[in-house]
CSV table of C-alpha atoms and ligand atoms in Angstrom, one decimal:
chain,number,residue,atom,x,y,z
A,1,MET,CA,-55.7,7.8,-101.2
A,2,MET,CA,-56.1,11.3,-99.9
A,3,ALA,CA,-56.3,11.7,-96.1
A,4,PRO,CA,-59.5,13.3,-94.9
A,5,ALA,CA,-59.3,17.0,-94.1
A,6,THR,CA,-58.5,17.4,-90.4
A,7,LEU,CA,-58.2,20.6,-88.5
A,8,THR,CA,-54.7,21.3,-87.6
A,9,GLN,CA,-53.6,24.7,-86.4
A,10,ASN,CA,-52.9,25.9,-89.9
A,11,SER,CA,-55.3,23.7,-91.9
A,12,THR,CA,-57.3,25.1,-94.7
A,13,LYS,CA,-60.5,23.9,-93.0
A,14,LEU,CA,-59.8,25.9,-89.9
A,15,GLN,CA,-58.8,29.0,-92.0
A,16,GLU,CA,-62.1,28.6,-93.9
A,17,LEU,CA,-64.1,28.3,-90.7
A,18,ILE,CA,-62.5,31.5,-89.4
A,19,ALA,CA,-62.9,33.3,-92.7
A,20,ARG,CA,-66.6,32.4,-93.0
A,21,ARG,CA,-67.3,33.9,-89.6
A,22,ARG,CA,-69.9,36.7,-89.8
A,23,PRO,CA,-69.0,39.6,-87.5
A,24,GLY,CA,-71.7,40.1,-84.9
A,25,TRP,CA,-72.9,36.5,-85.2
A,26,CYS,CA,-72.1,33.6,-82.9
A,27,LEU,CA,-69.7,30.9,-84.1
A,28,GLU,CA,-70.4,27.9,-86.3
A,29,ARG,CA,-71.1,24.5,-84.8
A,30,ASP,CA,-67.6,23.1,-85.4
A,31,PHE,CA,-66.2,25.6,-83.0
A,32,TYR,CA,-68.3,24.2,-80.2
A,33,VAL,CA,-68.3,20.4,-81.0
A,34,ASP,CA,-65.3,19.4,-83.2
A,35,PRO,CA,-62.6,17.6,-81.3
A,36,GLU,CA,-60.0,18.9,-83.8
A,37,VAL,CA,-61.0,22.6,-83.0
A,38,PHE,CA,-60.8,21.6,-79.4
A,39,LYS,CA,-57.2,20.5,-79.8
A,40,VAL,CA,-56.4,23.8,-81.5
A,41,ASP,CA,-58.1,25.7,-78.6
A,42,MET,CA,-56.0,23.8,-76.1
A,43,GLU,CA,-52.7,24.5,-77.9
A,44,LYS,CA,-53.4,28.1,-78.9
A,45,VAL,CA,-55.3,29.3,-75.8
A,46,PHE,CA,-55.0,27.1,-72.8
A,47,MET,CA,-51.3,26.0,-73.3
A,48,LYS,CA,-50.4,29.6,-74.0
A,49,TYR,CA,-52.2,31.8,-71.5
A,50,TRP,CA,-52.1,32.3,-67.7
A,51,LEU,CA,-54.6,30.1,-66.0
A,52,TYR,CA,-56.1,30.3,-62.5
A,53,ALA,CA,-55.3,27.1,-60.6
A,54,GLY,CA,-56.5,27.8,-57.1
A,55,HIS,CA,-56.0,29.8,-53.8
A,56,THR,CA,-52.9,29.7,-51.6
A,57,SER,CA,-54.9,28.8,-48.5
A,58,ARG,CA,-55.2,25.2,-50.0
A,59,ILE,CA,-51.4,24.8,-49.4
A,60,PRO,CA,-50.4,26.7,-46.3
A,61,THR,CA,-47.3,24.6,-45.3
A,62,PRO,CA,-44.3,23.2,-47.1
A,63,GLY,CA,-45.2,19.9,-48.8
A,64,ASP,CA,-48.9,20.7,-49.2
A,65,TYR,CA,-50.1,20.4,-52.8
A,66,PHE,CA,-53.1,20.1,-55.0
A,67,MET,CA,-53.4,18.9,-58.5
A,68,PHE,CA,-54.4,21.0,-61.4
A,69,HIS,CA,-54.8,19.1,-64.7
A,70,ILE,CA,-54.8,21.0,-68.0
A,71,ASN,CA,-54.8,19.2,-71.3
A,72,ASP,CA,-52.4,16.3,-70.9
A,73,VAL,CA,-50.4,18.0,-68.2
A,74,PRO,CA,-50.9,17.0,-64.5
A,75,LEU,CA,-49.5,20.0,-62.5
A,76,ALA,CA,-48.8,19.6,-58.8
A,77,ILE,CA,-49.2,23.0,-57.2
A,78,MET,CA,-46.7,22.6,-54.4
A,79,ARG,CA,-45.6,24.8,-51.5
A,80,GLY,CA,-41.8,24.5,-51.2
A,81,ARG,CA,-39.6,24.6,-48.1
A,82,ASP,CA,-38.8,28.2,-49.0
A,83,MET,CA,-42.6,28.9,-49.0
A,84,GLN,CA,-42.6,29.5,-52.7
A,85,VAL,CA,-45.5,28.1,-54.7
A,86,ARG,CA,-44.5,26.1,-57.8
A,87,ALA,CA,-46.3,24.3,-60.5
A,88,LEU,CA,-44.4,21.0,-60.9
A,89,VAL,CA,-45.2,18.7,-63.9
A,90,ASP,CA,-46.1,15.5,-62.1
A,91,VAL,CA,-44.3,13.2,-64.6
A,92,CYS,CA,-41.3,11.3,-63.4
A,93,ARG,CA,-38.1,12.0,-65.3
A,94,HIS,CA,-37.1,8.3,-65.2
A,95,ARG,CA,-39.9,6.5,-67.1
A,96,GLY,CA,-42.8,8.8,-66.7
A,97,SER,CA,-44.9,7.7,-63.8
A,98,ARG,CA,-47.3,10.0,-62.0
A,99,MET,CA,-46.2,10.6,-58.4
A,100,CYS,CA,-48.6,12.9,-56.7
A,101,LEU,CA,-51.5,10.5,-56.8
A,102,LYS,CA,-54.1,12.2,-54.7
A,103,PRO,CA,-56.2,15.3,-55.8
A,104,GLU,CA,-54.5,17.1,-52.8
A,105,GLY,CA,-52.3,16.1,-50.0
A,106,HIS,CA,-49.0,16.5,-48.2
A,107,MET,CA,-45.5,15.2,-48.9
A,108,ASN,CA,-42.1,15.6,-47.3
A,109,SER,CA,-40.5,14.7,-50.6
A,110,ILE,CA,-41.9,13.5,-53.9
A,111,VAL,CA,-41.2,9.7,-54.2
A,112,CYS,CA,-41.9,8.0,-57.5
A,113,PRO,CA,-43.9,4.8,-56.8
A,114,TYR,CA,-42.3,2.9,-59.6
A,115,HIS,CA,-38.5,2.8,-59.0
A,116,GLN,CA,-38.4,5.3,-56.0
A,117,TRP,CA,-36.6,8.2,-57.5
A,118,VAL,CA,-36.9,11.0,-55.0
A,119,TYR,CA,-37.5,14.7,-55.7
A,120,ASP,CA,-37.4,17.6,-53.3
A,121,LEU,CA,-40.5,19.9,-53.0
A,122,ASP,CA,-38.9,22.3,-55.5
A,123,GLY,CA,-38.8,19.5,-58.1
A,124,ASN,CA,-35.0,18.9,-58.0
A,125,LEU,CA,-34.0,15.3,-58.1
A,126,LYS,CA,-32.5,14.3,-54.7
A,127,SER,CA,-31.8,10.6,-55.3
A,128,ALA,CA,-32.1,8.1,-58.1
A,129,ARG,CA,-31.4,4.6,-56.9
A,130,MET,CA,-28.4,2.9,-58.5
A,131,MET,CA,-28.2,5.4,-61.3
A,132,GLU,CA,-24.8,6.9,-60.3
A,133,ARG,CA,-23.0,3.6,-59.9
A,134,GLU,CA,-23.3,0.1,-61.3
A,135,LEU,CA,-22.8,-3.1,-59.2
A,136,TYR,CA,-21.2,-6.0,-61.0
A,137,GLU,CA,-19.6,-9.2,-60.1
A,138,ILE,CA,-16.2,-10.5,-61.1
A,139,ASP,CA,-15.0,-13.9,-59.9
A,140,GLY,CA,-17.5,-14.0,-57.1
A,141,THR,CA,-16.5,-10.4,-56.0
A,142,LEU,CA,-19.0,-7.6,-56.1
A,143,LYS,CA,-17.6,-4.4,-57.5
A,144,THR,CA,-19.0,-1.0,-58.2
A,145,LYS,CA,-18.4,1.3,-61.2
A,146,ALA,CA,-19.3,5.0,-61.3
A,147,LEU,CA,-21.7,6.0,-64.0
A,148,PRO,CA,-22.0,9.5,-65.7
A,149,PHE,CA,-25.4,10.4,-64.2
A,150,ASP,CA,-26.0,14.1,-63.3
A,151,MET,CA,-29.1,14.5,-61.1
A,152,LYS,CA,-29.3,18.1,-62.0
A,153,GLU,CA,-30.4,17.2,-65.4
A,154,PHE,CA,-33.4,15.3,-64.2
A,155,GLY,CA,-35.4,17.7,-62.1
A,156,MET,CA,-39.2,17.8,-62.6
A,157,HIS,CA,-40.4,20.0,-65.4
A,158,GLN,CA,-42.2,23.1,-64.2
A,159,ALA,CA,-44.8,25.6,-65.5
A,160,ALA,CA,-44.5,29.3,-64.8
A,161,CYS,CA,-46.3,30.2,-61.6
A,162,LYS,CA,-47.3,33.5,-60.1
A,163,VAL,CA,-49.1,34.3,-56.9
A,164,VAL,CA,-51.1,37.5,-57.0
A,165,GLU,CA,-53.1,38.4,-53.8
A,166,GLY,CA,-53.3,34.8,-52.9
A,167,LEU,CA,-54.5,33.7,-56.3
A,168,ILE,CA,-52.2,31.1,-58.0
A,169,PHE,CA,-51.8,31.5,-61.8
A,170,VAL,CA,-49.8,29.1,-64.0
A,171,CYS,CA,-48.7,29.2,-67.6
A,172,LEU,CA,-47.4,26.3,-69.7
A,173,ALA,CA,-46.0,28.4,-72.5
A,174,LYS,CA,-42.2,28.3,-73.0
A,175,GLU,CA,-42.4,32.1,-73.1
A,176,PRO,CA,-45.4,33.2,-71.0
A,177,PRO,CA,-47.2,36.2,-72.3
A,178,ASP,CA,-47.0,39.5,-70.5
A,179,PHE,CA,-49.2,39.4,-67.4
A,180,SER,CA,-48.1,42.6,-65.8
A,181,ALA,CA,-51.2,44.7,-66.6
A,182,ALA,CA,-53.6,42.0,-65.1
A,183,GLU,CA,-51.3,41.6,-62.2
A,184,ALA,CA,-51.2,45.4,-61.5
A,185,ASP,CA,-55.0,45.6,-61.7
A,186,LEU,CA,-55.5,42.5,-59.5
A,187,LYS,CA,-53.3,44.3,-56.9
A,188,ARG,CA,-55.0,47.7,-57.4
A,189,PHE,CA,-58.5,46.3,-57.0
A,190,LEU,CA,-57.9,43.6,-54.4
A,191,GLN,CA,-55.3,45.2,-52.1
A,192,LYS,CA,-57.7,46.0,-49.3
A,193,GLN,CA,-60.1,43.1,-50.0
A,194,GLY,CA,-58.2,40.6,-47.9
A,195,ILE,CA,-58.1,37.9,-50.6
A,196,ALA,CA,-54.4,37.0,-49.9
A,197,GLU,CA,-55.2,36.2,-46.3
A,198,ALA,CA,-58.6,34.6,-46.9
A,199,LYS,CA,-59.7,31.0,-46.3
A,200,ILE,CA,-62.0,28.9,-48.4
A,201,ALA,CA,-65.4,28.5,-46.7
A,202,ARG,CA,-66.9,26.3,-49.4
A,203,ALA,CA,-65.8,24.8,-52.6
A,204,TRP,CA,-68.0,23.4,-55.3
A,205,ARG,CA,-66.7,21.3,-58.2
A,206,TYR,CA,-69.1,20.4,-60.9
A,207,PRO,CA,-69.1,19.3,-64.5
A,208,ALA,CA,-70.6,21.5,-67.3
A,209,GLU,CA,-71.7,19.7,-70.4
A,210,ALA,CA,-70.7,22.5,-72.6
A,211,ASN,CA,-67.8,23.8,-74.7
A,212,TRP,CA,-65.6,26.3,-72.8
A,213,LYS,CA,-66.5,29.1,-75.2
A,214,LEU,CA,-70.3,28.8,-74.5
A,215,ILE,CA,-69.5,29.2,-70.8
A,216,SER,CA,-67.3,32.2,-71.4
A,217,GLU,CA,-69.9,33.8,-73.6
A,218,ASN,CA,-72.6,33.2,-71.0
A,219,PHE,CA,-70.5,35.1,-68.4
A,220,ARG,CA,-69.9,37.9,-70.9
A,221,GLU,CA,-73.5,39.1,-71.3
A,222,CYS,CA,-76.6,39.9,-69.2
A,223,TYR,CA,-79.1,39.7,-72.0
A,224,HIS,CA,-80.4,36.6,-70.1
A,225,CYS,CA,-80.1,38.0,-66.6
A,226,ASP,CA,-83.5,39.7,-66.1
A,227,ASP,CA,-85.5,36.5,-66.6
A,228,VAL,CA,-83.0,33.9,-65.4
A,229,HIS,CA,-81.2,35.6,-62.5
A,230,PRO,CA,-83.9,37.8,-60.7
A,231,GLN,CA,-81.9,37.7,-57.4
A,232,TYR,CA,-78.7,38.8,-59.2
A,233,VAL,CA,-80.4,41.6,-61.0
A,234,LYS,CA,-82.0,42.7,-57.7
A,235,ALA,CA,-78.5,43.0,-56.1
A,236,VAL,CA,-76.7,44.4,-59.2
A,237,PRO,CA,-79.5,46.4,-61.0
A,238,TYR,CA,-77.2,48.1,-63.5
A,239,VAL,CA,-76.8,44.8,-65.4
A,240,SER,CA,-80.5,44.8,-66.3
A,241,VAL,CA,-81.3,45.4,-69.9
A,242,ASN,CA,-85.0,45.8,-69.3
A,243,ARG,CA,-84.8,48.8,-67.0
A,244,PRO,CA,-86.8,51.8,-68.0
A,245,ALA,CA,-84.8,54.5,-69.8
A,246,ASP,CA,-85.6,57.1,-67.2
A,247,SER,CA,-83.8,55.0,-64.5
A,248,VAL,CA,-80.5,55.5,-66.3
A,249,PRO,CA,-79.6,58.9,-64.8
A,250,GLU,CA,-80.3,57.7,-61.3
A,251,ILE,CA,-78.2,54.6,-61.8
A,252,GLN,CA,-75.4,56.7,-63.2
A,253,ALA,CA,-75.6,59.2,-60.3
A,254,HIS,CA,-75.5,56.3,-57.8
A,255,PHE,CA,-72.5,54.9,-59.6
A,256,ALA,CA,-70.7,58.3,-59.5
A,257,ARG,CA,-71.5,58.8,-55.8
A,258,GLN,CA,-70.2,55.3,-54.9
A,259,GLU,CA,-67.0,55.8,-57.0
A,260,SER,CA,-66.3,59.0,-55.1
A,261,ARG,CA,-66.8,57.3,-51.8
A,262,TRP,CA,-64.5,54.4,-52.8
A,263,LYS,CA,-61.8,56.6,-54.1
A,264,ALA,CA,-61.9,58.5,-50.8
A,265,MET,CA,-61.5,55.1,-49.1
A,266,GLY,CA,-58.4,54.4,-51.1
A,267,LEU,CA,-60.1,51.5,-53.1
A,268,GLY,CA,-59.3,50.6,-56.7
A,269,THR,CA,-62.0,51.9,-59.0
A,270,GLY,CA,-62.8,52.4,-62.6
A,271,ILE,CA,-63.4,50.0,-65.5
A,272,VAL,CA,-61.0,48.0,-67.6
A,273,PRO,CA,-63.4,47.3,-70.5
A,274,SER,CA,-63.4,44.3,-72.7
A,275,SER,CA,-62.1,44.6,-76.2
A,276,PRO,CA,-60.8,42.2,-78.9
A,277,ASP,CA,-57.3,42.9,-77.7
A,278,ALA,CA,-57.9,42.6,-73.9
A,279,TYR,CA,-57.3,39.3,-72.1
A,280,TYR,CA,-58.9,40.6,-68.9
A,281,THR,CA,-61.6,43.0,-67.8
A,282,CYS,CA,-62.4,44.3,-64.4
A,283,MET,CA,-64.4,46.9,-62.5
A,284,ARG,CA,-65.8,47.8,-59.1
A,285,ALA,CA,-69.5,47.7,-59.5
A,286,PRO,CA,-72.1,49.4,-57.4
A,287,LEU,CA,-74.8,47.3,-55.8
A,288,ARG,CA,-78.4,48.3,-55.2
A,289,GLU,CA,-78.8,51.1,-52.7
A,290,GLY,CA,-79.1,49.4,-49.3
A,291,PHE,CA,-77.2,46.3,-50.4
A,292,VAL,CA,-73.6,46.0,-49.2
A,293,THR,CA,-72.9,42.6,-50.6
A,294,GLU,CA,-74.1,40.0,-53.1
A,295,SER,CA,-76.4,38.1,-50.8
A,296,MET,CA,-80.1,37.3,-51.1
A,297,ASP,CA,-81.0,40.4,-49.0
A,298,GLY,CA,-77.9,42.5,-49.5
A,299,LYS,CA,-76.9,42.2,-45.8
A,300,PRO,CA,-73.4,40.9,-44.9
A,301,VAL,CA,-73.1,37.1,-44.7
A,302,ALA,CA,-69.6,37.1,-43.1
A,303,PRO,CA,-67.3,39.4,-41.3
A,304,LEU,CA,-65.5,42.2,-43.1
A,305,MET,CA,-62.4,41.2,-45.0
A,306,GLY,CA,-59.0,42.7,-45.3
A,307,SER,CA,-58.5,46.3,-44.4
A,308,LEU,CA,-61.7,47.6,-45.8
A,309,PRO,CA,-62.9,50.6,-43.8
A,310,ASP,CA,-66.5,50.1,-44.7
A,311,ALA,CA,-68.8,47.2,-45.8
A,312,ASP,CA,-70.3,49.3,-48.6
A,313,ALA,CA,-67.4,48.6,-51.1
A,314,GLY,CA,-69.4,47.4,-54.1
A,315,ALA,CA,-68.4,44.2,-55.9
A,316,VAL,CA,-65.1,43.8,-57.7
A,317,GLY,CA,-65.6,41.8,-60.8
A,318,PHE,CA,-62.5,40.4,-62.6
A,319,THR,CA,-62.5,38.2,-65.7
A,320,LEU,CA,-59.3,36.8,-67.1
A,321,TYR,CA,-59.3,34.8,-70.3
A,322,PRO,CA,-59.5,31.9,-70.7
A,323,ASN,CA,-60.5,30.4,-67.3
A,324,PHE,CA,-60.9,32.8,-64.4
A,325,TRP,CA,-63.7,34.8,-62.9
A,326,MET,CA,-64.1,36.5,-59.5
A,327,GLU,CA,-66.5,38.7,-57.6
A,328,ALA,CA,-65.1,40.2,-54.4
A,329,ASN,CA,-67.5,41.7,-51.9
A,330,SER,CA,-66.6,43.3,-48.6
A,331,ASP,CA,-67.5,40.2,-46.6
A,332,HIS,CA,-66.8,37.3,-49.1
A,333,ALA,CA,-65.5,36.6,-52.5
A,334,MET,CA,-66.4,34.1,-55.2
A,335,VAL,CA,-63.6,32.8,-57.3
A,336,MET,CA,-64.0,30.3,-60.1
A,337,ASN,CA,-62.1,28.6,-62.9
A,338,LEU,CA,-62.9,26.2,-65.6
A,339,VAL,CA,-60.8,23.4,-67.1
A,340,PRO,CA,-61.9,22.1,-70.5
A,341,ALA,CA,-61.9,18.3,-70.7
A,342,SER,CA,-63.3,17.8,-74.2
A,343,ALA,CA,-65.0,19.8,-76.9
A,344,THR,CA,-68.3,19.5,-75.0
A,345,HIS,CA,-67.3,19.1,-71.4
A,346,CYS,CA,-65.6,21.3,-68.7
A,347,GLU,CA,-64.8,20.9,-65.1
A,348,MET,CA,-65.8,23.9,-63.1
A,349,GLU,CA,-64.6,24.9,-59.6
A,350,THR,CA,-66.0,27.6,-57.5
A,351,SER,CA,-64.7,28.7,-54.1
A,352,TRP,CA,-66.2,31.1,-51.6
A,353,LEU,CA,-63.5,33.0,-49.7
A,354,VAL,CA,-64.0,34.6,-46.3
A,355,ASN,CA,-61.9,36.3,-43.6
A,356,SER,CA,-59.6,33.5,-42.3
A,357,LYS,CA,-60.4,34.5,-38.7
A,358,ALA,CA,-64.1,33.9,-39.2
A,359,VAL,CA,-65.6,30.9,-37.6
A,360,GLU,CA,-68.1,28.8,-39.4
A,361,GLY,CA,-71.4,28.5,-37.5
A,362,LYS,CA,-70.5,31.5,-35.4
A,363,ASP,CA,-69.5,34.3,-37.8
A,364,TYR,CA,-71.1,32.9,-40.9
A,365,ASP,CA,-73.5,30.3,-42.1
A,366,VAL,CA,-72.0,28.5,-45.1
A,367,GLU,CA,-75.4,28.0,-46.8
A,368,LYS,CA,-76.4,31.6,-46.4
A,369,LEU,CA,-72.9,32.7,-47.6
A,370,SER,CA,-73.0,30.6,-50.8
A,371,LYS,CA,-76.7,30.7,-51.7
A,372,PHE,CA,-76.5,33.8,-53.9
A,373,TYR,CA,-73.8,32.6,-56.3
A,374,TRP,CA,-74.7,29.0,-56.0
A,375,LEU,CA,-78.1,29.8,-57.3
A,376,THR,CA,-76.7,32.1,-60.0
A,377,LEU,CA,-74.1,29.6,-61.2
A,378,GLU,CA,-76.6,26.7,-61.2
A,379,GLN,CA,-78.9,28.8,-63.3
A,380,ASP,CA,-76.1,29.4,-65.8
A,381,ARG,CA,-75.0,25.8,-65.7
A,382,VAL,CA,-78.4,24.7,-66.9
A,383,LEU,CA,-78.5,27.4,-69.6
A,384,VAL,CA,-75.2,26.4,-71.2
A,385,ASN,CA,-75.9,22.7,-70.9
A,386,ASP,CA,-79.2,23.2,-72.8
A,387,GLU,CA,-77.4,25.5,-75.3
A,388,GLN,CA,-74.8,22.8,-76.0
A,389,ALA,CA,-77.5,20.2,-76.5
A,390,GLY,CA,-79.0,22.4,-79.2
A,391,VAL,CA,-75.7,23.4,-80.8
A,392,ASN,CA,-74.9,19.7,-81.1
A,393,SER,CA,-77.8,19.4,-83.6
A,394,ARG,CA,-77.2,19.6,-87.4
A,395,PHE,CA,-79.9,22.2,-87.4
A,396,TYR,CA,-77.9,24.6,-85.3
A,397,GLU,CA,-76.7,27.7,-87.2
A,398,PRO,CA,-75.2,30.8,-85.9
A,399,GLY,CA,-77.6,33.6,-84.9
A,400,PRO,CA,-76.9,37.3,-84.4
A,401,TYR,CA,-75.8,38.7,-81.0
A,402,ALA,CA,-78.1,41.2,-79.4
A,403,PRO,CA,-76.7,44.7,-78.9
A,404,SER,CA,-76.3,43.9,-75.1
A,405,GLU,CA,-74.1,40.9,-76.1
A,406,ILE,CA,-71.4,43.1,-77.4
A,407,ASP,CA,-68.9,41.6,-75.0
A,408,CYS,CA,-69.5,38.1,-76.5
A,409,GLU,CA,-68.6,39.6,-79.9
A,410,ARG,CA,-65.4,41.0,-78.3
A,411,PHE,CA,-64.6,37.7,-76.7
A,412,VAL,CA,-65.1,35.8,-80.0
A,413,GLN,CA,-62.9,38.3,-81.8
A,414,TRP,CA,-60.2,37.8,-79.1
A,415,TYR,CA,-60.5,34.0,-79.4
A,416,LEU,CA,-60.3,34.0,-83.2
A,417,LYS,CA,-57.1,36.1,-83.1
A,418,GLN,CA,-55.6,33.5,-80.8
A,419,ILE,CA,-56.3,30.5,-83.0
A,420,SER,CA,-55.4,32.5,-86.2
A,421,ALA,CA,-51.9,33.4,-84.9
B,1,LIG,S1,-40.7,5.9,-63.4
B,1,LIG,FE1,-40.3,7.1,-61.7
B,1,LIG,S2,-38.6,6.1,-60.8
B,1,LIG,FE2,-39.0,4.9,-62.5
B,2,LIG,FE1,-75.9,34.2,-66.1
């Protein structure tokens, strides 16, 4: 009997799905619902690319860790005694038990609960009970025999790990792809924004009942913004697609004026645009005149961060495929990541960063600080959940992207290249 066609990375069915794709139109249903496509996505995208795991302020002292699960890999993001951050695969090298059992915590060493093998904070095996010698009995006498066991061979596996401006990125590929351009731009845009020294004022973890690509596409276009995000469009008016044509010269002039000011302030400016070959995009965007931050009224919601000389520094937007977004204002930053859990489910995590010296209740009100993006992200969460519910239907068929959704098309082209490779 012939086995039913399944989607492996090189299967005919997958190649046919890719070949059938109509440029400028969104993807077929299988890309958003099929568990086999999901497996390919995980292997070809998430197990290959650099992923944002979290902020360094979560693990200030040696032995602090938090868990970051991706696919079947539990990573313990651990601060070592040498202050290095490592991504240790939390799977015991003896018989495989998990060892870092809380979502976050502190350890002086990593002790396996099963047979008590002990690892240091850098993942090296420090002790393995009774593995280097055997006890045996002859004529009522207990003897020992040395065994050929080399502890150096049994350190914890590790993923590649990089800290850039306080942002921790991990990569599970044997040979991680080049990250130097993204790293350089993260440094260039964020160097005065105080991200590396920030603290997390608020974190929000929530599920999204949607395929990760629907979430990525949602963040890649503002065709929906005028109607769904009125407060966002008010603060960042250039994203509007409904604005009158005669407003364009004034918006461009405002952009040019702000860019000159920012350059004079020594801030990173310019645009790294999206393209089918770009794994990240970024820019420093101007806000509405009179707005200095992305808050409901444009007024600061926390003290100035980093070494910014002026609160009027626009908003640095950074997108890194496949799982990282951030918006850095002069007084706070929003950083977020997603972790796909299945073809139709993701775990989302958003953190609001502020100056680490700022005191909650005195220097900032956490509700006021987070309201702007909480509202925006909740609006988006509802949109993509509803979209997935429709895409699940047999009656779903791909429709054409609007001209203002060009970055969705670029994202989809980037994605198809990854799974075709
Ligand atoms: S499984 Fe970890 S010590 Fe045995
Ligand atoms: Fe949105």
